[in-house]
N, CA, C and O atoms as a GROMACS GRO file, in nm:
protein
  576
    1MET      N    1   0.086  -0.118   0.000
    1MET     CA    2   0.000   0.000   0.000
    1MET      C    3   0.090   0.124   0.000
    1MET      O    4   0.182   0.132   0.082
    2PRO      N    5   0.067   0.216  -0.088
    2PRO     CA    6   0.149   0.338  -0.091
    2PRO      C    7   0.134   0.418   0.039
    2PRO      O    8   0.026   0.425   0.098
    3ASN      N    9   0.245   0.477   0.083
    3ASN     CA   10   0.245   0.550   0.209
    3ASN      C   11   0.143   0.664   0.208
    3ASN      O   12   0.080   0.690   0.311
    4ASN      N   13   0.126   0.732   0.093
    4ASN     CA   14   0.031   0.844   0.089
    4ASN      C   15  -0.112   0.796   0.112
    4ASN      O   16  -0.193   0.868   0.170
    5VAL      N   17  -0.145   0.676   0.066
    5VAL     CA   18  -0.279   0.621   0.088
    5VAL      C   19  -0.292   0.568   0.231
    5VAL      O   20  -0.395   0.587   0.295
    6SER      N   21  -0.188   0.503   0.279
    6SER     CA   22  -0.193   0.444   0.413
    6SER      C   23  -0.197   0.549   0.523
    6SER      O   24  -0.229   0.517   0.637
    7ARG      N   25  -0.164   0.673   0.489
    7ARG     CA   26  -0.166   0.782   0.588
    7ARG      C   27  -0.288   0.873   0.572
    7ARG      O   28  -0.301   0.973   0.643
    8GLN      N   29  -0.377   0.837   0.480
    8GLN     CA   30  -0.499   0.917   0.464
    8GLN      C   31  -0.592   0.894   0.583
    8GLN      O   32  -0.613   0.781   0.625
    9LEU      N   33  -0.645   1.003   0.636
    9LEU     CA   34  -0.738   0.993   0.749
    9LEU      C   35  -0.875   0.954   0.696
    9LEU      O   36  -0.922   1.007   0.596
   10GLY      N   37  -0.937   0.860   0.763
   10GLY     CA   38  -1.069   0.817   0.719
   10GLY      C   39  -1.132   0.714   0.810
   10GLY      O   40  -1.252   0.688   0.801
   11VAL      N   41  -1.052   0.654   0.897
   11VAL     CA   42  -1.101   0.553   0.991
   11VAL      C   43  -1.139   0.624   1.121
   11VAL      O   44  -1.067   0.712   1.167
   12VAL      N   45  -1.252   0.586   1.179
   12VAL     CA   46  -1.294   0.646   1.305
   12VAL      C   47  -1.190   0.617   1.412
   12VAL      O   48  -1.152   0.502   1.434
   13GLY      N   49  -1.144   0.724   1.478
   13GLY     CA   50  -1.041   0.711   1.581
   13GLY      C   51  -1.097   0.666   1.715
   13GLY      O   52  -1.218   0.650   1.731
   14ASN      N   53  -1.007   0.647   1.810
   14ASN     CA   54  -1.046   0.603   1.943
   14ASN      C   55  -1.081   0.719   2.035
   14ASN      O   56  -1.126   0.699   2.148
   15VAL      N   57  -1.060   0.839   1.987
   15VAL     CA   58  -1.103   0.959   2.059
   15VAL      C   59  -1.220   1.016   1.980
   15VAL      O   60  -1.211   1.033   1.858
   16LYS      N   61  -1.327   1.047   2.050
   16LYS     CA   62  -1.450   1.093   1.985
   16LYS      C   63  -1.421   1.210   1.889
   16LYS      O   64  -1.354   1.307   1.924
   17GLY      N   65  -1.475   1.195   1.769
   17GLY     CA   66  -1.463   1.300   1.669
   17GLY      C   67  -1.333   1.300   1.591
   17GLY      O   68  -1.309   1.393   1.513
   18THR      N   69  -1.249   1.199   1.610
   18THR     CA   70  -1.122   1.196   1.537
   18THR      C   71  -1.126   1.092   1.425
   18THR      O   72  -1.204   0.997   1.429
   19LYS      N   73  -1.041   1.114   1.328
   19LYS     CA   74  -1.020   1.019   1.219
   19LYS      C   75  -0.872   0.981   1.220
   19LYS      O   76  -0.786   1.063   1.250
   20ILE      N   77  -0.846   0.856   1.189
   20ILE     CA   78  -0.709   0.806   1.185
   20ILE      C   79  -0.685   0.735   1.052
   20ILE      O   80  -0.777   0.713   0.974
   21SER      N   81  -0.560   0.701   1.029
   21SER     CA   82  -0.521   0.634   0.904
   21SER      C   83  -0.506   0.484   0.928
   21SER      O   84  -0.512   0.436   1.041
   22VAL      N   85  -0.487   0.411   0.818
   22VAL     CA   86  -0.459   0.268   0.828
   22VAL      C   87  -0.328   0.246   0.906
   22VAL      O   88  -0.319   0.155   0.987
   23CYS      N   89  -0.228   0.331   0.880
   23CYS     CA   90  -0.103   0.320   0.956
   23CYS      C   91  -0.127   0.341   1.106
   23CYS      O   92  -0.067   0.273   1.189
   24ASP      N   93  -0.214   0.435   1.139
   24ASP     CA   94  -0.247   0.457   1.280
   24ASP      C   95  -0.313   0.334   1.342
   24ASP      O   96  -0.290   0.302   1.459
   25THR      N   97  -0.394   0.264   1.263
   25THR     CA   98  -0.459   0.144   1.316
   25THR      C   99  -0.355   0.036   1.345
   25THR      O  100  -0.365  -0.036   1.445
   26LEU      N  101  -0.256   0.024   1.258
   26LEU     CA  102  -0.149  -0.073   1.283
   26LEU      C  103  -0.069  -0.034   1.407
   26LEU      O  104  -0.033  -0.120   1.488
   27ALA      N  105  -0.040   0.095   1.422
   27ALA     CA  106   0.033   0.142   1.541
   27ALA      C  107  -0.044   0.108   1.667
   27ALA      O  108   0.015   0.066   1.767
   28TYR      N  109  -0.174   0.126   1.664
   28TYR     CA  110  -0.262   0.095   1.777
   28TYR      C  111  -0.253  -0.054   1.813
   28TYR      O  112  -0.240  -0.090   1.930
   29LEU      N  113  -0.261  -0.138   1.712
   29LEU     CA  114  -0.255  -0.283   1.736
   29LEU      C  115  -0.117  -0.327   1.784
   29LEU      O  116  -0.106  -0.412   1.873
   30ILE      N  117  -0.014  -0.271   1.727
   30ILE     CA  118   0.123  -0.302   1.772
   30ILE      C  119   0.141  -0.257   1.916
   30ILE      O  120   0.195  -0.331   1.998
   31GLY      N  121   0.096  -0.137   1.945
   31GLY     CA  122   0.110  -0.084   2.081
   31GLY      C  123   0.044  -0.172   2.185
   31GLY      O  124   0.103  -0.198   2.290
   32TRP      N  125  -0.077  -0.218   2.158
   32TRP     CA  126  -0.147  -0.303   2.254
   32TRP      C  127  -0.077  -0.438   2.270
   32TRP      O  128  -0.064  -0.489   2.381
   33GLN      N  129  -0.033  -0.495   2.161
   33GLN     CA  130   0.035  -0.625   2.171
   33GLN      C  131   0.164  -0.612   2.251
   33GLN      O  132   0.195  -0.697   2.335
   34LYS      N  133   0.240  -0.506   2.224
   34LYS     CA  134   0.365  -0.485   2.299
   34LYS      C  135   0.336  -0.460   2.447
   34LYS      O  136   0.412  -0.501   2.534
   35LEU      N  137   0.226  -0.392   2.473
   35LEU     CA  138   0.189  -0.366   2.612
   35LEU      C  139   0.155  -0.496   2.685
   35LEU      O  140   0.197  -0.514   2.799
   36VAL      N  141   0.082  -0.584   2.621
   36VAL     CA  142   0.050  -0.714   2.681
   36VAL      C  143   0.179  -0.791   2.710
   36VAL      O  144   0.193  -0.850   2.817
   37LEU      N  145   0.271  -0.792   2.615
   37LEU     CA  146   0.399  -0.860   2.636
   37LEU      C  147   0.475  -0.798   2.753
   37LEU      O  148   0.538  -0.869   2.832
   38LYS      N  149   0.470  -0.668   2.764
   38LYS     CA  150   0.535  -0.598   2.875
   38LYS      C  151   0.473  -0.637   3.008
   38LYS      O  152   0.544  -0.663   3.105
   39TRP      N  153   0.340  -0.641   3.012
   39TRP     CA  154   0.271  -0.679   3.137
   39TRP      C  155   0.318  -0.816   3.184
   39TRP      O  156   0.352  -0.835   3.301
   40VAL      N  157   0.319  -0.911   3.092
   40VAL     CA  158   0.355  -1.048   3.127
   40VAL      C  159   0.501  -1.054   3.172
   40VAL      O  160   0.532  -1.121   3.270
   41LYS      N  161   0.588  -0.986   3.101
   41LYS     CA  162   0.730  -0.985   3.137
   41LYS      C  163   0.749  -0.929   3.278
   41LYS      O  164   0.817  -0.989   3.360
   42LEU      N  165   0.689  -0.814   3.306
   42LEU     CA  166   0.702  -0.753   3.438
   42LEU      C  167   0.644  -0.844   3.546
   42LEU      O  168   0.703  -0.861   3.652
   43SER      N  169   0.528  -0.900   3.518
   43SER     CA  170   0.463  -0.989   3.614
   43SER      C  171   0.550  -1.111   3.642
   43SER      O  172   0.564  -1.152   3.757
   44ASN      N  173   0.609  -1.168   3.538
   44ASN     CA  174   0.697  -1.284   3.554
   44ASN      C  175   0.822  -1.252   3.634
   44ASN      O  176   0.883  -1.339   3.696
   45GLN      N  177   0.861  -1.124   3.632
   45GLN     CA  178   0.978  -1.080   3.707
   45GLN      C  179   0.939  -1.028   3.846
   45GLN      O  180   1.020  -0.968   3.916
   46SER      N  181   0.812  -1.052   3.884
   46SER     CA  182   0.757  -1.007   4.013
   46SER      C  183   0.768  -0.856   4.031
   46SER      O  184   0.786  -0.807   4.142
   47GLN      N  185   0.758  -0.783   3.921
   47GLN     CA  186   0.759  -0.638   3.926
   47GLN      C  187   0.615  -0.587   3.919
   47GLN      O  188   0.525  -0.656   3.872
   48ILE      N  189   0.596  -0.466   3.966
   48ILE     CA  190   0.463  -0.405   3.964
   48ILE      C  191   0.430  -0.364   3.820
   48ILE      O  192   0.512  -0.304   3.750
   49VAL      N  193   0.310  -0.398   3.779
   49VAL     CA  194   0.261  -0.361   3.646
   49VAL      C  195   0.166  -0.244   3.665
   49VAL      O  196   0.069  -0.252   3.740
   50ASP      N  197   0.195  -0.135   3.598
   50ASP     CA  198   0.112  -0.014   3.606
   50ASP      C  199   0.010  -0.020   3.493
   50ASP      O  200   0.035   0.027   3.382
   51PHE      N  201  -0.107  -0.077   3.524
   51PHE     CA  202  -0.210  -0.096   3.422
   51PHE      C  203  -0.285   0.034   3.394
   51PHE      O  204  -0.306   0.111   3.487
   52PRO      N  205  -0.326   0.061   3.273
   52PRO     CA  206  -0.286  -0.012   3.154
   52PRO      C  207  -0.143   0.022   3.112
   52PRO      O  208  -0.074  -0.061   3.052
   53GLU      N  209  -0.099   0.144   3.143
   53GLU     CA  210   0.038   0.185   3.111
   53GLU      C  211   0.071   0.305   3.201
   53GLU      O  212  -0.018   0.381   3.238
   54THR      N  213   0.195   0.320   3.234
   54THR     CA  214   0.237   0.432   3.318
   54THR      C  215   0.194   0.563   3.254
   54THR      O  216   0.223   0.591   3.138
   55GLY      N  217   0.123   0.642   3.334
   55GLY     CA  218   0.074   0.771   3.286
   55GLY      C  219  -0.066   0.768   3.228
   55GLY      O  220  -0.119   0.872   3.190
   56TYR      N  221  -0.126   0.650   3.221
   56TYR     CA  222  -0.260   0.636   3.163
   56TYR      C  223  -0.347   0.552   3.256
   56TYR      O  224  -0.300   0.458   3.319
   57LYS      N  225  -0.474   0.589   3.262
   57LYS     CA  226  -0.572   0.512   3.338
   57LYS      C  227  -0.662   0.439   3.241
   57LYS      O  228  -0.664   0.470   3.121
   58TRP      N  229  -0.738   0.343   3.292
   58TRP     CA  230  -0.827   0.266   3.205
   58TRP      C  231  -0.930   0.354   3.135
   58TRP      O  232  -0.978   0.319   3.028
   59ASN      N  233  -0.963   0.468   3.194
   59ASN     CA  234  -1.062   0.557   3.129
   59ASN      C  235  -0.994   0.657   3.034
   59ASN      O  236  -1.058   0.751   2.987
   60GLU      N  237  -0.864   0.636   3.005
   60GLU     CA  238  -0.790   0.722   2.913
   60GLU      C  239  -0.732   0.643   2.795
   60GLU      O  240  -0.625   0.673   2.745
   61LEU      N  241  -0.806   0.542   2.754
   61LEU     CA  242  -0.755   0.455   2.647
   61LEU      C  243  -0.744   0.527   2.513
   61LEU      O  244  -0.661   0.491   2.430
   62GLY      N  245  -0.827   0.627   2.491
   62GLY     CA  246  -0.816   0.706   2.368
   62GLY      C  247  -0.682   0.779   2.363
   62GLY      O  248  -0.617   0.784   2.259
   63LYS      N  249  -0.642   0.835   2.476
   63LYS     CA  250  -0.512   0.903   2.484
   63LYS      C  251  -0.398   0.802   2.466
   63LYS      O  252  -0.297   0.833   2.403
   64LEU      N  253  -0.415   0.684   2.521
   64LEU     CA  254  -0.314   0.580   2.504
   64LEU      C  255  -0.304   0.540   2.356
   64LEU      O  256  -0.194   0.520   2.305
   65ALA      N  257  -0.416   0.529   2.290
   65ALA     CA  258  -0.416   0.498   2.146
   65ALA      C  259  -0.341   0.606   2.069
   65ALA      O  260  -0.263   0.575   1.978
   66GLN      N  261  -0.363   0.731   2.105
   66GLN     CA  262  -0.292   0.840   2.038
   66GLN      C  263  -0.142   0.833   2.066
   66GLN      O  264  -0.061   0.868   1.980
   67HIS      N  265  -0.106   0.790   2.185
   67HIS     CA  266   0.035   0.771   2.219
   67HIS      C  267   0.097   0.666   2.126
   67HIS      O  268   0.206   0.687   2.072
   68PHE      N  269   0.028   0.554   2.108
   68PHE     CA  270   0.078   0.450   2.017
   68PHE      C  271   0.095   0.507   1.876
   68PHE      O  272   0.195   0.481   1.809
   69GLN      N  273  -0.003   0.583   1.831
   69GLN     CA  274   0.001   0.640   1.696
   69GLN      C  275   0.119   0.736   1.681
   69GLN      O  276   0.185   0.738   1.577
   70PHE      N  277   0.145   0.815   1.784
   70PHE     CA  278   0.257   0.909   1.782
   70PHE      C  279   0.390   0.833   1.777
   70PHE      O  280   0.482   0.872   1.705
   71GLN      N  281   0.399   0.725   1.854
   71GLN     CA  282   0.521   0.644   1.858
   71GLN      C  283   0.563   0.596   1.719
   71GLN      O  284   0.682   0.589   1.688
   72TYR      N  285   0.465   0.564   1.636
   72TYR     CA  286   0.492   0.505   1.505
   72TYR      C  287   0.459   0.599   1.390
   72TYR      O  288   0.445   0.555   1.276
   73ALA      N  289   0.446   0.726   1.418
   73ALA     CA  290   0.403   0.823   1.316
   73ALA      C  291   0.497   0.831   1.196
   73ALA      O  292   0.452   0.864   1.086
   74GLN      N  293   0.624   0.803   1.214
   74GLN     CA  294   0.720   0.814   1.105
   74GLN      C  295   0.746   0.682   1.033
   74GLN      O  296   0.822   0.678   0.936
   75TRP      N  297   0.683   0.575   1.079
   75TRP     CA  298   0.705   0.444   1.018
   75TRP      C  299   0.624   0.432   0.889
   75TRP      O  300   0.513   0.484   0.878
   76SER      N  301   0.681   0.363   0.792
   76SER     CA  302   0.608   0.336   0.667
   76SER      C  303   0.506   0.224   0.692
   76SER      O  304   0.514   0.150   0.790
   77TYR      N  305   0.412   0.215   0.601
   77TYR     CA  306   0.312   0.110   0.609
   77TYR      C  307   0.380  -0.028   0.609
   77TYR      O  308   0.345  -0.114   0.689
   78ASP      N  309   0.477  -0.047   0.520
   78ASP     CA  310   0.546  -0.177   0.512
   78ASP      C  311   0.618  -0.211   0.642
   78ASP      O  312   0.613  -0.325   0.688
   79ASP      N  313   0.684  -0.112   0.700
   79ASP     CA  314   0.754  -0.136   0.827
   79ASP      C  315   0.656  -0.167   0.940
   79ASP      O  316   0.682  -0.252   1.024
   80LEU      N  317   0.544  -0.097   0.941
   80LEU     CA  318   0.441  -0.124   1.042
   80LEU      C  319   0.385  -0.264   1.026
   80LEU      O  320   0.365  -0.336   1.123
   81LEU      N  321   0.359  -0.300   0.902
   81LEU     CA  322   0.306  -0.433   0.874
   81LEU      C  323   0.403  -0.541   0.920
   81LEU      O  324   0.362  -0.642   0.978
   82GLU      N  325   0.531  -0.521   0.894
   82GLU     CA  326   0.632  -0.616   0.938
   82GLU      C  327   0.639  -0.623   1.091
   82GLU      O  328   0.647  -0.731   1.149
   83GLU      N  329   0.635  -0.508   1.156
   83GLU     CA  330   0.639  -0.505   1.303
   83GLU      C  331   0.515  -0.573   1.362
   83GLU      O  332   0.524  -0.646   1.460
   84PHE      N  333   0.400  -0.548   1.301
   84PHE     CA  334   0.276  -0.612   1.345
   84PHE      C  335   0.290  -0.763   1.338
   84PHE      O  336   0.249  -0.834   1.431
   85THR      N  337   0.346  -0.813   1.230
   85THR     CA  338   0.366  -0.957   1.213
   85THR      C  339   0.460  -1.012   1.319
   85THR      O  340   0.432  -1.116   1.380
   86VAL      N  341   0.571  -0.945   1.342
   86VAL     CA  342   0.669  -0.989   1.442
   86VAL      C  343   0.608  -0.992   1.581
   86VAL      O  344   0.623  -1.090   1.654
   87VAL      N  345   0.541  -0.884   1.618
   87VAL     CA  346   0.484  -0.875   1.753
   87VAL      C  347   0.369  -0.975   1.770
   87VAL      O  348   0.354  -1.033   1.878
   88SER      N  349   0.290  -0.994   1.667
   88SER     CA  350   0.182  -1.094   1.674
   88SER      C  351   0.238  -1.233   1.699
   88SER      O  352   0.183  -1.311   1.777
   89LYS      N  353   0.348  -1.264   1.631
   89LYS     CA  354   0.413  -1.394   1.652
   89LYS      C  355   0.465  -1.406   1.794
   89LYS      O  356   0.461  -1.515   1.852
   90GLU      N  357   0.514  -1.297   1.852
   90GLU     CA  358   0.561  -1.299   1.991
   90GLU      C  359   0.446  -1.330   2.087
   90GLU      O  360   0.462  -1.406   2.182
   91VAL      N  361   0.330  -1.270   2.061
   91VAL     CA  362   0.213  -1.296   2.146
   91VAL      C  363   0.172  -1.443   2.133
   91VAL      O  364   0.144  -1.508   2.233
   92LEU      N  365   0.168  -1.493   2.011
   92LEU     CA  366   0.132  -1.634   1.990
   92LEU      C  367   0.234  -1.728   2.056
   92LEU      O  368   0.197  -1.831   2.111
   93LYS      N  369   0.360  -1.693   2.049
   93LYS     CA  370   0.465  -1.772   2.113
   93LYS      C  371   0.446  -1.772   2.265
   93LYS      O  372   0.461  -1.875   2.330
   94LEU      N  373   0.414  -1.657   2.320
   94LEU     CA  374   0.386  -1.648   2.464
   94LEU      C  375   0.271  -1.740   2.502
   94LEU      O  376   0.282  -1.817   2.597
   95ILE      N  377   0.163  -1.733   2.428
   95ILE     CA  378   0.046  -1.816   2.457
   95ILE      C  379   0.082  -1.964   2.449
   95ILE      O  380   0.042  -2.043   2.535
   96ALA      N  381   0.157  -2.001   2.346
   96ALA     CA  382   0.196  -2.142   2.328
   96ALA      C  383   0.286  -2.191   2.442
   96ALA      O  384   0.291  -2.311   2.470
   97SER      N  385   0.357  -2.099   2.506
   97SER     CA  386   0.450  -2.138   2.613
   97SER      C  387   0.381  -2.159   2.748
   97SER      O  388   0.444  -2.206   2.843
   98LEU      N  389   0.254  -2.124   2.757
   98LEU     CA  390   0.182  -2.131   2.883
   98LEU      C  391   0.085  -2.248   2.886
   98LEU      O  392   0.035  -2.292   2.782
   99SER      N  393   0.061  -2.297   3.005
   99SER     CA  394  -0.038  -2.404   3.022
   99SER      C  395  -0.178  -2.344   3.023
   99SER      O  396  -0.196  -2.224   3.042
  100ASP      N  397  -0.277  -2.429   3.002
  100ASP     CA  398  -0.416  -2.384   3.009
  100ASP      C  399  -0.445  -2.322   3.145
  100ASP      O  400  -0.517  -2.222   3.156
  101HIS      N  401  -0.390  -2.382   3.250
  101HIS     CA  402  -0.412  -2.329   3.385
  101HIS      C  403  -0.353  -2.189   3.399
  101HIS      O  404  -0.416  -2.101   3.459
  102GLN      N  405  -0.234  -2.167   3.346
  102GLN     CA  406  -0.173  -2.034   3.353
  102GLN      C  407  -0.255  -1.931   3.276
  102GLN      O  408  -0.263  -1.815   3.316
  103ILE      N  409  -0.313  -1.973   3.168
  103ILE     CA  410  -0.389  -1.880   3.084
  103ILE      C  411  -0.530  -1.856   3.138
  103ILE      O  412  -0.575  -1.742   3.144
  104TYR      N  413  -0.599  -1.963   3.178
  104TYR     CA  414  -0.740  -1.951   3.214
  104TYR      C  415  -0.777  -2.000   3.354
  104TYR      O  416  -0.891  -1.986   3.396
  105GLY      N  417  -0.681  -2.058   3.426
  105GLY     CA  418  -0.715  -2.124   3.550
  105GLY      C  419  -0.720  -2.040   3.675
  105GLY      O  420  -0.765  -2.086   3.780
  106LYS      N  421  -0.674  -1.914   3.666
  106LYS     CA  422  -0.670  -1.832   3.788
  106LYS      C  423  -0.673  -1.684   3.748
  106LYS      O  424  -0.632  -1.648   3.638
  107PRO      N  425  -0.722  -1.601   3.838
  107PRO     CA  426  -0.719  -1.458   3.809
  107PRO      C  427  -0.574  -1.410   3.792
  107PRO      O  428  -0.484  -1.454   3.863
  108TRP      N  429  -0.554  -1.321   3.698
  108TRP     CA  430  -0.422  -1.268   3.671
  108TRP      C  431  -0.417  -1.118   3.700
  108TRP      O  432  -0.320  -1.068   3.757
  109TYR      N  433  -0.522  -1.047   3.660
  109TYR     CA  434  -0.537  -0.904   3.691
  109TYR      C  435  -0.678  -0.886   3.745
  109TYR      O  436  -0.776  -0.902   3.673
  110LYS      N  437  -0.685  -0.851   3.872
  110LYS     CA  438  -0.814  -0.841   3.940
  110LYS      C  439  -0.889  -0.973   3.920
  110LYS      O  440  -0.840  -1.079   3.959
  111LYS      N  441  -1.008  -0.967   3.861
  111LYS     CA  442  -1.085  -1.091   3.843
  111LYS      C  443  -1.058  -1.158   3.708
  111LYS      O  444  -1.112  -1.266   3.681
  112TYR      N  445  -0.976  -1.096   3.624
  112TYR     CA  446  -0.956  -1.145   3.488
  112TYR      C  447  -0.837  -1.240   3.479
  112TYR      O  448  -0.732  -1.219   3.540
  113THR      N  449  -0.857  -1.346   3.402
  113THR     CA  450  -0.748  -1.440   3.376
  113THR      C  451  -0.652  -1.376   3.275
  113THR      O  452  -0.686  -1.277   3.210
  114LEU      N  453  -0.534  -1.433   3.264
  114LEU     CA  454  -0.438  -1.385   3.165
  114LEU      C  455  -0.497  -1.399   3.025
  114LEU      O  456  -0.480  -1.312   2.940
  115GLY      N  457  -0.566  -1.508   3.001
  115GLY     CA  458  -0.629  -1.529   2.870
  115GLY      C  459  -0.726  -1.419   2.835
  115GLY      O  460  -0.728  -1.372   2.721
  116LYS      N  461  -0.807  -1.377   2.931
  116LYS     CA  462  -0.903  -1.269   2.906
  116LYS      C  463  -0.831  -1.138   2.880
  116LYS      O  464  -0.872  -1.061   2.793
  117MET      N  465  -0.724  -1.112   2.956
  117MET     CA  466  -0.648  -0.988   2.937
  117MET      C  467  -0.582  -0.986   2.799
  117MET      O  468  -0.576  -0.882   2.734
  118ILE      N  469  -0.532  -1.100   2.756
  118ILE     CA  470  -0.474  -1.108   2.622
  118ILE      C  471  -0.583  -1.086   2.518
  118ILE      O  472  -0.563  -1.010   2.423
  119GLN      N  473  -0.696  -1.151   2.535
  119GLN     CA  474  -0.807  -1.136   2.440
  119GLN      C  475  -0.855  -0.991   2.435
  119GLN      O  476  -0.870  -0.933   2.327
  120PHE      N  477  -0.881  -0.932   2.553
  120PHE     CA  478  -0.931  -0.794   2.558
  120PHE      C  479  -0.837  -0.695   2.491
  120PHE      O  480  -0.881  -0.596   2.434
  121ASN      N  481  -0.708  -0.723   2.496
  121ASN     CA  482  -0.610  -0.623   2.455
  121ASN      C  483  -0.532  -0.657   2.330
  121ASN      O  484  -0.441  -0.584   2.291
  122THR      N  485  -0.566  -0.769   2.265
  122THR     CA  486  -0.505  -0.802   2.136
  122THR      C  487  -0.614  -0.838   2.035
  122THR      O  488  -0.633  -0.767   1.936
  123ALA      N  489  -0.684  -0.946   2.059
  123ALA     CA  490  -0.784  -0.993   1.962
  123ALA      C  491  -0.902  -0.896   1.950
  123ALA      O  492  -0.946  -0.866   1.839
  124SER      N  493  -0.953  -0.849   2.061
  124SER     CA  494  -1.069  -0.759   2.056
  124SER      C  495  -1.038  -0.629   1.981
  124SER      O  496  -1.120  -0.587   1.900
  125PRO      N  497  -0.924  -0.564   2.006
  125PRO     CA  498  -0.893  -0.444   1.925
  125PRO      C  499  -0.880  -0.475   1.776
  125PRO      O  500  -0.914  -0.391   1.692
  126MET      N  501  -0.831  -0.594   1.742
  126MET     CA  502  -0.819  -0.631   1.600
  126MET      C  503  -0.957  -0.638   1.535
  126MET      O  504  -0.976  -0.590   1.423
  127VAL      N  505  -1.051  -0.698   1.604
  127VAL     CA  506  -1.187  -0.707   1.552
  127VAL      C  507  -1.248  -0.568   1.538
  127VAL      O  508  -1.312  -0.536   1.438
  128ASN      N  509  -1.228  -0.485   1.638
  128ASN     CA  510  -1.279  -0.348   1.639
  128ASN      C  511  -1.221  -0.267   1.522
  128ASN      O  512  -1.294  -0.200   1.450
  129ILE      N  513  -1.090  -0.274   1.506
  129ILE     CA  514  -1.024  -0.198   1.399
  129ILE      C  515  -1.067  -0.249   1.261
  129ILE      O  516  -1.090  -0.170   1.170
  130ARG      N  517  -1.077  -0.380   1.247
  130ARG     CA  518  -1.119  -0.435   1.118
  130ARG      C  519  -1.256  -0.380   1.078
  130ARG      O  520  -1.278  -0.342   0.963
  131SER      N  521  -1.347  -0.376   1.174
  131SER     CA  522  -1.480  -0.322   1.149
  131SER      C  523  -1.474  -0.175   1.109
  131SER      O  524  -1.544  -0.132   1.018
  132LYS      N  525  -1.390  -0.098   1.177
  132LYS     CA  526  -1.376   0.045   1.146
  132LYS      C  527  -1.319   0.066   1.006
  132LYS      O  528  -1.364   0.155   0.933
  133ILE      N  529  -1.221  -0.014   0.969
  133ILE     CA  530  -1.160  -0.001   0.836
  133ILE      C  531  -1.262  -0.038   0.728
  133ILE      O  532  -1.270   0.029   0.625
  134GLN      N  533  -1.338  -0.144   0.752
  134GLN     CA  534  -1.437  -0.185   0.653
  134GLN      C  535  -1.543  -0.077   0.633
  134GLN      O  536  -1.590  -0.056   0.521
  135LYS      N  537  -1.580  -0.010   0.740
  135LYS     CA  538  -1.679   0.099   0.729
  135LYS      C  539  -1.620   0.219   0.657
  135LYS      O  540  -1.690   0.288   0.582
  136ALA      N  541  -1.491   0.245   0.679
  136ALA     CA  542  -1.427   0.362   0.619
  136ALA      C  543  -1.399   0.342   0.471
  136ALA      O  544  -1.403   0.439   0.394
  137LYS      N  545  -1.373   0.221   0.431
  137LYS     CA  546  -1.334   0.192   0.293
  137LYS      C  547  -1.424   0.083   0.234
  137LYS      O  548  -1.374  -0.024   0.200
  138PRO      N  549  -1.553   0.106   0.223
  138PRO     CA  550  -1.642  -0.002   0.180
  138PRO      C  551  -1.616  -0.053   0.038
  138PRO      O  552  -1.652  -0.166   0.007
  139ASN      N  553  -1.556   0.028  -0.047
  139ASN     CA  554  -1.534  -0.015  -0.185
  139ASN      C  555  -1.390  -0.052  -0.214
  139ASN      O  556  -1.354  -0.076  -0.329
  140GLN      N  557  -1.306  -0.057  -0.109
  140GLN     CA  558  -1.166  -0.092  -0.129
  140GLN      C  559  -1.131  -0.208  -0.037
  140GLN      O  560  -1.183  -0.221   0.074
  141LEU      N  561  -1.042  -0.290  -0.085
  141LEU     CA  562  -0.995  -0.403  -0.003
  141LEU      C  563  -0.862  -0.363   0.058
  141LEU      O  564  -0.764  -0.342  -0.014
  142ILE      N  565  -0.857  -0.352   0.189
  142ILE     CA  566  -0.734  -0.320   0.258
  142ILE      C  567  -0.691  -0.442   0.335
  142ILE      O  568  -0.762  -0.488   0.425
  143LEU      N  569  -0.577  -0.493   0.302
  143LEU     CA  570  -0.526  -0.613   0.369
  143LEU      C  571  -0.408  -0.577   0.456
  143LEU      O  572  -0.317  -0.504   0.414
  144PHE      N  573  -0.410  -0.628   0.576
  144PHE     CA  574  -0.293  -0.623   0.663
  144PHE      C  575  -0.305  -0.724   0.770
  144PHE      O  576  -0.216  -0.736   0.854
   0.00000   0.00000   0.00000
C-alpha cells in the first residue's frame, strides 16, 4: 500500500470525533500487543505492572491509542506491517508457552485471567479496527 494512501485519514479514531489512518490502526494494534507482552514480562519478574500503562488510566484509552500512533508516526506502512507480524508472533509464542491453567485457571489481573487480558487487549482491538476499516473503505480491499 502506498504510504500516501496508508496515511490518509478516514477511519474512526479512538477519541471521539477523530479520524485516523490505516497506519495509525497498525500502530494501535502493535502498541497493545507490545503492552501485553510488557505486562507479562514484568509480572513474571515479580515487578509491579502499572495498568494499563504508566501515565494512563483505564478511562484514558483514547489518549493511550494516540500515544501509540505518535510512537509510530514516522514508520512506513510496510515497516508497520512487518512489526505487526513480528509482535503478533511474539504474542502467539507467549500463549503457546503457557499451560491452560496459567492462561485460564486463575485470576491474573483483578478478576480477569491472563487469557481474558490477552483477548481484551489483542484480539478484541483487532476485531474493532477491522470493522472500522471496513466501514471507512467499503469499496476498497485493505489487507494487513
